Short mmCIF file of C-alpha atoms in Angstrom, two decimals:
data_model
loop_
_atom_site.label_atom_id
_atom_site.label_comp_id
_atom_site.label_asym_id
_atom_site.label_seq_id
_atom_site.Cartn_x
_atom_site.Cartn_y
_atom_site.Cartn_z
CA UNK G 1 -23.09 -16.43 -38.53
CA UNK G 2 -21.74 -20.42 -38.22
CA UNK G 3 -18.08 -20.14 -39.68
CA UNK G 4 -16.43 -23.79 -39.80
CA UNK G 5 -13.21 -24.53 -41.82
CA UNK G 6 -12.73 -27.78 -43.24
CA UNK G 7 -9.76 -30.05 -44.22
CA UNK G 8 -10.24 -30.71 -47.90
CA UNK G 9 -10.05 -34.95 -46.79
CA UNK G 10 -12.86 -34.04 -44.77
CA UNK G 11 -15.47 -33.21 -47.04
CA UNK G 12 -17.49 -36.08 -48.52
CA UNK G 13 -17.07 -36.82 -52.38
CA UNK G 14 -20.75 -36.48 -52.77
CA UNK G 15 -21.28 -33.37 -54.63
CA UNK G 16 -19.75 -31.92 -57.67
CA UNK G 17 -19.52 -27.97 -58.23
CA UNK G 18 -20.04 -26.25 -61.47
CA UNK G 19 -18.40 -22.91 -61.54
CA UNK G 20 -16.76 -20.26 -64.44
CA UNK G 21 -12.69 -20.39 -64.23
CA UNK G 22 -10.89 -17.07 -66.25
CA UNK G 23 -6.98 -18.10 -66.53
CA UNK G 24 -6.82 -14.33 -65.59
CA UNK G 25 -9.33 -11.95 -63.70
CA UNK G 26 -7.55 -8.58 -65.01
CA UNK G 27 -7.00 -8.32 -68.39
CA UNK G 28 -6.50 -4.98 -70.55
CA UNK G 29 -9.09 -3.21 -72.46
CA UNK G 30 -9.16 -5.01 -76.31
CA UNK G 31 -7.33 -7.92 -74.92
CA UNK G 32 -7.98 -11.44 -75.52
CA UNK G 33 -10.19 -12.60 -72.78
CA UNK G 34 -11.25 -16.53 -71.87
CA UNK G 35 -13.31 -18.70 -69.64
CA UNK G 36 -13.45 -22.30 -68.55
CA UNK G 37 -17.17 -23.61 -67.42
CA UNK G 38 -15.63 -26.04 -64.64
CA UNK G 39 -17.19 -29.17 -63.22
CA UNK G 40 -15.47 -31.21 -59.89
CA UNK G 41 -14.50 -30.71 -55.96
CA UNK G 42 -13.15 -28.57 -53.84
CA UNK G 43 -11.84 -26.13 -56.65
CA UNK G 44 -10.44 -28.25 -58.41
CA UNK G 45 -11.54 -29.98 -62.30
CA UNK G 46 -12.19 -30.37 -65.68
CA UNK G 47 -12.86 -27.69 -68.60
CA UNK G 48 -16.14 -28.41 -70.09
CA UNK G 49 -16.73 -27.79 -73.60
CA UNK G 50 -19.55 -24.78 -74.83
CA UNK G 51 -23.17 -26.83 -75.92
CA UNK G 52 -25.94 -25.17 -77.13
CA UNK G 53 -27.67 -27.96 -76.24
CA UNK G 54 -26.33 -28.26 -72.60
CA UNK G 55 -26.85 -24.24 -72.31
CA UNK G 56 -30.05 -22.54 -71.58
CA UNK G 57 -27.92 -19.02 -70.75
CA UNK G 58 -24.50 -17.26 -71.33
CA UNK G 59 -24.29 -13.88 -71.39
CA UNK G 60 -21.95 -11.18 -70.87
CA UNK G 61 -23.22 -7.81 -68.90
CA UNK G 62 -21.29 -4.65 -68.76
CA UNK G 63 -22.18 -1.32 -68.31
CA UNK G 64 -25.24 -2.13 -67.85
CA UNK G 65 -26.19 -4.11 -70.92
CA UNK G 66 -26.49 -7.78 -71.21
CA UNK G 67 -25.22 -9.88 -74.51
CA UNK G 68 -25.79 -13.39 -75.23
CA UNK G 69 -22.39 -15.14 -75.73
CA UNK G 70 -22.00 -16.11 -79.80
CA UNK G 71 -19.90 -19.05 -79.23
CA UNK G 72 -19.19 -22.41 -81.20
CA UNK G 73 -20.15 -25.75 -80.45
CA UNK G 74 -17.30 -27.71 -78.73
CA UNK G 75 -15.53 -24.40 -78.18
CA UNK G 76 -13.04 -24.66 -75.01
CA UNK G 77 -12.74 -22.27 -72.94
CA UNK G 78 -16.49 -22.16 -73.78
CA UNK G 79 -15.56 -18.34 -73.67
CA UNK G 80 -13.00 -17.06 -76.28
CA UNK G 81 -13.71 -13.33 -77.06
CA UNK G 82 -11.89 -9.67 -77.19
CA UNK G 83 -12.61 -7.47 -74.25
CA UNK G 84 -14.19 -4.45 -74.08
CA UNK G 85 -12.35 -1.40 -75.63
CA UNK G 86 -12.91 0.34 -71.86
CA UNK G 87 -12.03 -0.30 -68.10
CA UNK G 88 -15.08 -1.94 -66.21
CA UNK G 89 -16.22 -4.91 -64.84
CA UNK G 90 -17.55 -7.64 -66.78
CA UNK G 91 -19.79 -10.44 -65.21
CA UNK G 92 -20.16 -13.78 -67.11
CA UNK G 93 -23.43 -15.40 -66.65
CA UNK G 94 -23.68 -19.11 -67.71
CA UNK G 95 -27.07 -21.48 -66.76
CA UNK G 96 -26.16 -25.15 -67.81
CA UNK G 97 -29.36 -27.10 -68.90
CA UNK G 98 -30.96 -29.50 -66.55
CA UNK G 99 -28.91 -33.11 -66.20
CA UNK G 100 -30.05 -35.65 -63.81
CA UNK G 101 -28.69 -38.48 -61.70
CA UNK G 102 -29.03 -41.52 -59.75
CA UNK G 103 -27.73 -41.90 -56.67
CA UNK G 104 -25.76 -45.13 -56.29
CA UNK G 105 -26.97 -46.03 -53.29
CA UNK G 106 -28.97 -44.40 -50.40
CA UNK G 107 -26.14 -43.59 -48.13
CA UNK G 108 -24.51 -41.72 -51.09
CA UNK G 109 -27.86 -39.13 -50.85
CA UNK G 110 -27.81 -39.37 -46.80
CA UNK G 111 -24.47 -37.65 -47.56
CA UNK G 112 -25.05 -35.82 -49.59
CA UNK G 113 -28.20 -33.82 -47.78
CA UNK G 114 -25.96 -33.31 -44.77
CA UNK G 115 -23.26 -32.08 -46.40
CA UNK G 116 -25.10 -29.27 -47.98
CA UNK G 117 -27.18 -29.27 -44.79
CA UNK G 118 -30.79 -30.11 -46.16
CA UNK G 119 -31.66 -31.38 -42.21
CA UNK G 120 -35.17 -32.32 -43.11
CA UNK G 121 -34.47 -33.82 -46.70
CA UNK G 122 -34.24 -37.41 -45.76
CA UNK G 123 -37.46 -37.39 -43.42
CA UNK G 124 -39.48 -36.01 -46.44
CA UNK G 125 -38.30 -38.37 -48.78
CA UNK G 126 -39.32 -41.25 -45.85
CA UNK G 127 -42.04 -39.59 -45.63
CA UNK G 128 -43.34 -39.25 -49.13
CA UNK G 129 -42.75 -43.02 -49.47
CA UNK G 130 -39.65 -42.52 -52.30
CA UNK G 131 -37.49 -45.41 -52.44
CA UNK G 132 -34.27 -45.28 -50.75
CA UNK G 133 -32.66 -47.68 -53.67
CA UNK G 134 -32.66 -45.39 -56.63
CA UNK G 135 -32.92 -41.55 -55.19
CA UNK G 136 -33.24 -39.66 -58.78
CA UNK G 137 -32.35 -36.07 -58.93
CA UNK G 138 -32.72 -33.09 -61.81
CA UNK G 139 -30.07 -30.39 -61.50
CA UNK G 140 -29.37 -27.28 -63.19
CA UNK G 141 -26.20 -25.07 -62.65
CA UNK G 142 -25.96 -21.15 -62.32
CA UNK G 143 -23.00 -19.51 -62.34
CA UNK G 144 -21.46 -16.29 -62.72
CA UNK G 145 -17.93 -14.91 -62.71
CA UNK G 146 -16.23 -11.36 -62.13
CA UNK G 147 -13.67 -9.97 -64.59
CA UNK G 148 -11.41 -6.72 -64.13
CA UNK G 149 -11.58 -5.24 -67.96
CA UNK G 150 -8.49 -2.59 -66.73
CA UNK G 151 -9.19 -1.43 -63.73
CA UNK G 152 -12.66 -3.39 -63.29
CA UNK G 153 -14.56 -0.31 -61.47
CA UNK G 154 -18.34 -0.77 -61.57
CA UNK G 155 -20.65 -2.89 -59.74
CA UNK G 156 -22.40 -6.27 -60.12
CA UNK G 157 -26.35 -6.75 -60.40
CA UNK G 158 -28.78 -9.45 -60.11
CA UNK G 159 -29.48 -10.99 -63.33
CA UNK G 160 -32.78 -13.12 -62.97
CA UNK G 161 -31.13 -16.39 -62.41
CA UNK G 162 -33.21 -18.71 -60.53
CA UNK G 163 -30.70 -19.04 -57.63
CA UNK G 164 -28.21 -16.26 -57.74
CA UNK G 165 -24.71 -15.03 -56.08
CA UNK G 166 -25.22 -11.27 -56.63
CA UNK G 167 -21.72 -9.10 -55.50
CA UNK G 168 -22.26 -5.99 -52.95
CA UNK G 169 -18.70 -5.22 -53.08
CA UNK G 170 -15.91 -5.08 -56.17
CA UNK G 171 -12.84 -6.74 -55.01
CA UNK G 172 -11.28 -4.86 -57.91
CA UNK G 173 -11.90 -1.77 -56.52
CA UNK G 174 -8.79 0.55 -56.08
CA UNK G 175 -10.54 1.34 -52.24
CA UNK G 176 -11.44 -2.66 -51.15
CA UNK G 177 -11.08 -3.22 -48.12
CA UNK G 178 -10.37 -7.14 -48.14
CA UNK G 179 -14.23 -7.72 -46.70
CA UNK G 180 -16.32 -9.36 -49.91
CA UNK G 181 -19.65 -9.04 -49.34
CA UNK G 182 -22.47 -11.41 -51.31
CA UNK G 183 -26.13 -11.32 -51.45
CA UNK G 184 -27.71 -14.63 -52.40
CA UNK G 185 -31.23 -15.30 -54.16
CA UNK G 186 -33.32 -17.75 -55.12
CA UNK G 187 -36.30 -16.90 -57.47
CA UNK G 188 -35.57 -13.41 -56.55
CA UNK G 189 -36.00 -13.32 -52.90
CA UNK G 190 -33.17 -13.28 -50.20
CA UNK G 191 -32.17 -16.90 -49.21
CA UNK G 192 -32.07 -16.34 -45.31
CA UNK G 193 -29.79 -18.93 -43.09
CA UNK G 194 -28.94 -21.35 -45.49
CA UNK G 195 -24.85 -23.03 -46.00
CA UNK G 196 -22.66 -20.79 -47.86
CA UNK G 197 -19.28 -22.31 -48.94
CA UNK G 198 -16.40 -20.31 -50.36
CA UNK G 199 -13.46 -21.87 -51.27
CA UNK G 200 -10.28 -20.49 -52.23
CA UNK G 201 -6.81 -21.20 -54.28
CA UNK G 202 -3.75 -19.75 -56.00
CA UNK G 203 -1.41 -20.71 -57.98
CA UNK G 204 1.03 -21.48 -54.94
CA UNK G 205 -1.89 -22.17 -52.49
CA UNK G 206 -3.60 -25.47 -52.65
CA UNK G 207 -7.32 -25.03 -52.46
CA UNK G 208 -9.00 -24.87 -48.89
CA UNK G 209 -12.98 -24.35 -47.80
CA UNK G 210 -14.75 -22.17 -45.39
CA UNK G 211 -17.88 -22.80 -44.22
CA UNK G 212 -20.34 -20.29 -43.21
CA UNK G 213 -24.18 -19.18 -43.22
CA UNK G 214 -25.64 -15.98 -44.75
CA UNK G 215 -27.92 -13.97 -42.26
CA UNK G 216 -31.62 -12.81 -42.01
CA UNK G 217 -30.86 -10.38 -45.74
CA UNK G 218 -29.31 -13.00 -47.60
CA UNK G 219 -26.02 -11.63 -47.06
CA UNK G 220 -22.60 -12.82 -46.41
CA UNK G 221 -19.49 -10.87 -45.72
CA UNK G 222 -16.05 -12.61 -45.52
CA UNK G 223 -12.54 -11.80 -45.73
CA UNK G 224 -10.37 -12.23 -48.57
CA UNK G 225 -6.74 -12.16 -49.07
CA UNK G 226 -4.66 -10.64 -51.88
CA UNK G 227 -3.31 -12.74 -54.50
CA UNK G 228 -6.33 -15.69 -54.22
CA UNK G 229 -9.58 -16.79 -56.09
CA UNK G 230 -12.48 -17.68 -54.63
CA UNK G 231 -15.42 -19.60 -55.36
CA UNK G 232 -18.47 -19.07 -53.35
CA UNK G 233 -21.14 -22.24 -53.87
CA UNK G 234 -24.36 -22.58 -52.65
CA UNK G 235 -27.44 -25.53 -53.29
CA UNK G 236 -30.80 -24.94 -53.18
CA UNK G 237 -32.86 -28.57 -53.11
CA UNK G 238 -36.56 -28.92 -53.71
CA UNK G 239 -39.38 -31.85 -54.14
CA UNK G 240 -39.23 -32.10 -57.63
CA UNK G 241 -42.25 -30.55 -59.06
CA UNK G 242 -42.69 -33.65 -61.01
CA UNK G 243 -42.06 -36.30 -58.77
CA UNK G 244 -43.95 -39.84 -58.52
CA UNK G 245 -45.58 -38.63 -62.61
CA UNK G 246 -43.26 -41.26 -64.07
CA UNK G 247 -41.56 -44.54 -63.08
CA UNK G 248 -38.04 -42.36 -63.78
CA UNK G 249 -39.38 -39.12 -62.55
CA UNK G 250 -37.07 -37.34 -60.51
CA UNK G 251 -37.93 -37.27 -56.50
CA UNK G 252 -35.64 -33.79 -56.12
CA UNK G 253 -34.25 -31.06 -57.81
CA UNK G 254 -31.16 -29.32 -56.53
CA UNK G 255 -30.48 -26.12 -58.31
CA UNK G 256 -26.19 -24.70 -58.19
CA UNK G 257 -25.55 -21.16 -57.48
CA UNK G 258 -21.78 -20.16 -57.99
CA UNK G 259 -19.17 -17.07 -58.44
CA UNK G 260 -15.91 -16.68 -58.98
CA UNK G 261 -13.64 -13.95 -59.05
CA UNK G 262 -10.04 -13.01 -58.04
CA UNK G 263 -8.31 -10.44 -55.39
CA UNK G 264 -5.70 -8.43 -56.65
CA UNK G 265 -1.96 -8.83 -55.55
#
């Protein structure tokens, strides 16, 4: 497993995360409980407001059943409900409908594929004779967030999101051991050897980056420290199934899988 850590000054400004922010990741049973959909670098960004029409999913699961989120357009935090009346964990599950983009210019994408490590990106797109003056790309966002409701026992699951951070351990757990361990998907089957990214912040901690690779299951485990949140990002990019249809069809499609949660002081 390839573990680098950056310098946030040394990361590109070529990609923009999309992740699920709770101003707290332990609240009470009954309490009031919010979430920020986030959108900028290196853990750091702007609240986004709740769309229908920029949504195609958010739900909240606990004990094992799954509710669609009744929220109000322009609501922020897109998230604004009462927790449950009992300890657990509750996951947030948000899927923002598919945006595109233009890349400014081609060494804007060239940066882009390496930073996410896509090594064979550029050659295909060279090779399928796409122009390197107006790179167009469709992306959709999946993201999902931990919250301790008390004393957040229970257990995270994988909820059919087309790329998908799914927690093996609880970092609420009264017995964690400070090793998080992730399993990540994409359509359902183990993404093998491919760029992990986990940042992490507090309120006294600027945010910093560690890079590393998930092995031959899917899996990553990394340590965490007390007191911090983490983010843990990961890109899948495709040919875009629709590519070279239209004059402004998209060449690629880069699908976001992120979550979020927070280690207990």
């Amino acid at each position: 497993m390839l573990i680098l850590s950056l310098g946030l000054a040394a990361l590109p400004a070529t990609a923009h995360e999309y992740w699920l922010e709770a101003p707290a990741y332990q609240v009470q049973p009954g309490a009031e409980l919010t979430t920020n959909i986030k959108n900028g670098q290196l853990f750091e960004g702007t609240n986004l407001a709740y769309f229908s029409n920029r949504t195609d999913r958010f739900d909240l699961s606990f004990e094992g059943d799954t509710l669609p989120v009744q929220g109000r357009m322009g609501d922020s935090p897109a998230l604004q409900i009462t927790a449950p009346p009992r300890d657990g964990l509750l996951i947030v599950t948000h899927e923002a409908s598919p945006s595109s983009l233009t890349y400014k210019d081609w060494e804007t994408f060239v940066g882009f594929t390496e930073h996410k490590d896509f090594t064979n990106a550029v050659a295909e797109h060279l090779a399928a004779g796409y122009p390197q003056d107006s790179v167009r790309e469709r992306y959709t966002r999946h993201s999902k967030a931990l919250i301790a409701i008390g004393d957040g026992h229970g257990s995270d699951s994988e909820l059919g999101l087309a790329t998908e951070f799914v927690a093996l351990t609880n970092p609420y757990d009264a017995d964690f051991d400070g090793m998080m361990t992730v399993a990540l998907t994409y359509d359902g089957a183990p993404r093998q050897d491919v760029q992990i990214e986990v940042y992490e912040k507090s309120a006294e901690i600027k945010p910093t980056v560690t890079v590393y690779r998930s092995d031959d299951q899917g899996h990553l485990t990394f340590p965490v420290a007390a007191g911090m949140t983490y983010l843990v990002d990961s890109v899948v990019l495709r040919p875009a199934p629709d590519a070279g249809q239209t004059p402004k069809s998209p060449h690629w499609e880069s699908l976001w899988a992120s979550l979020t949660f927070a280690v207990p002081k």
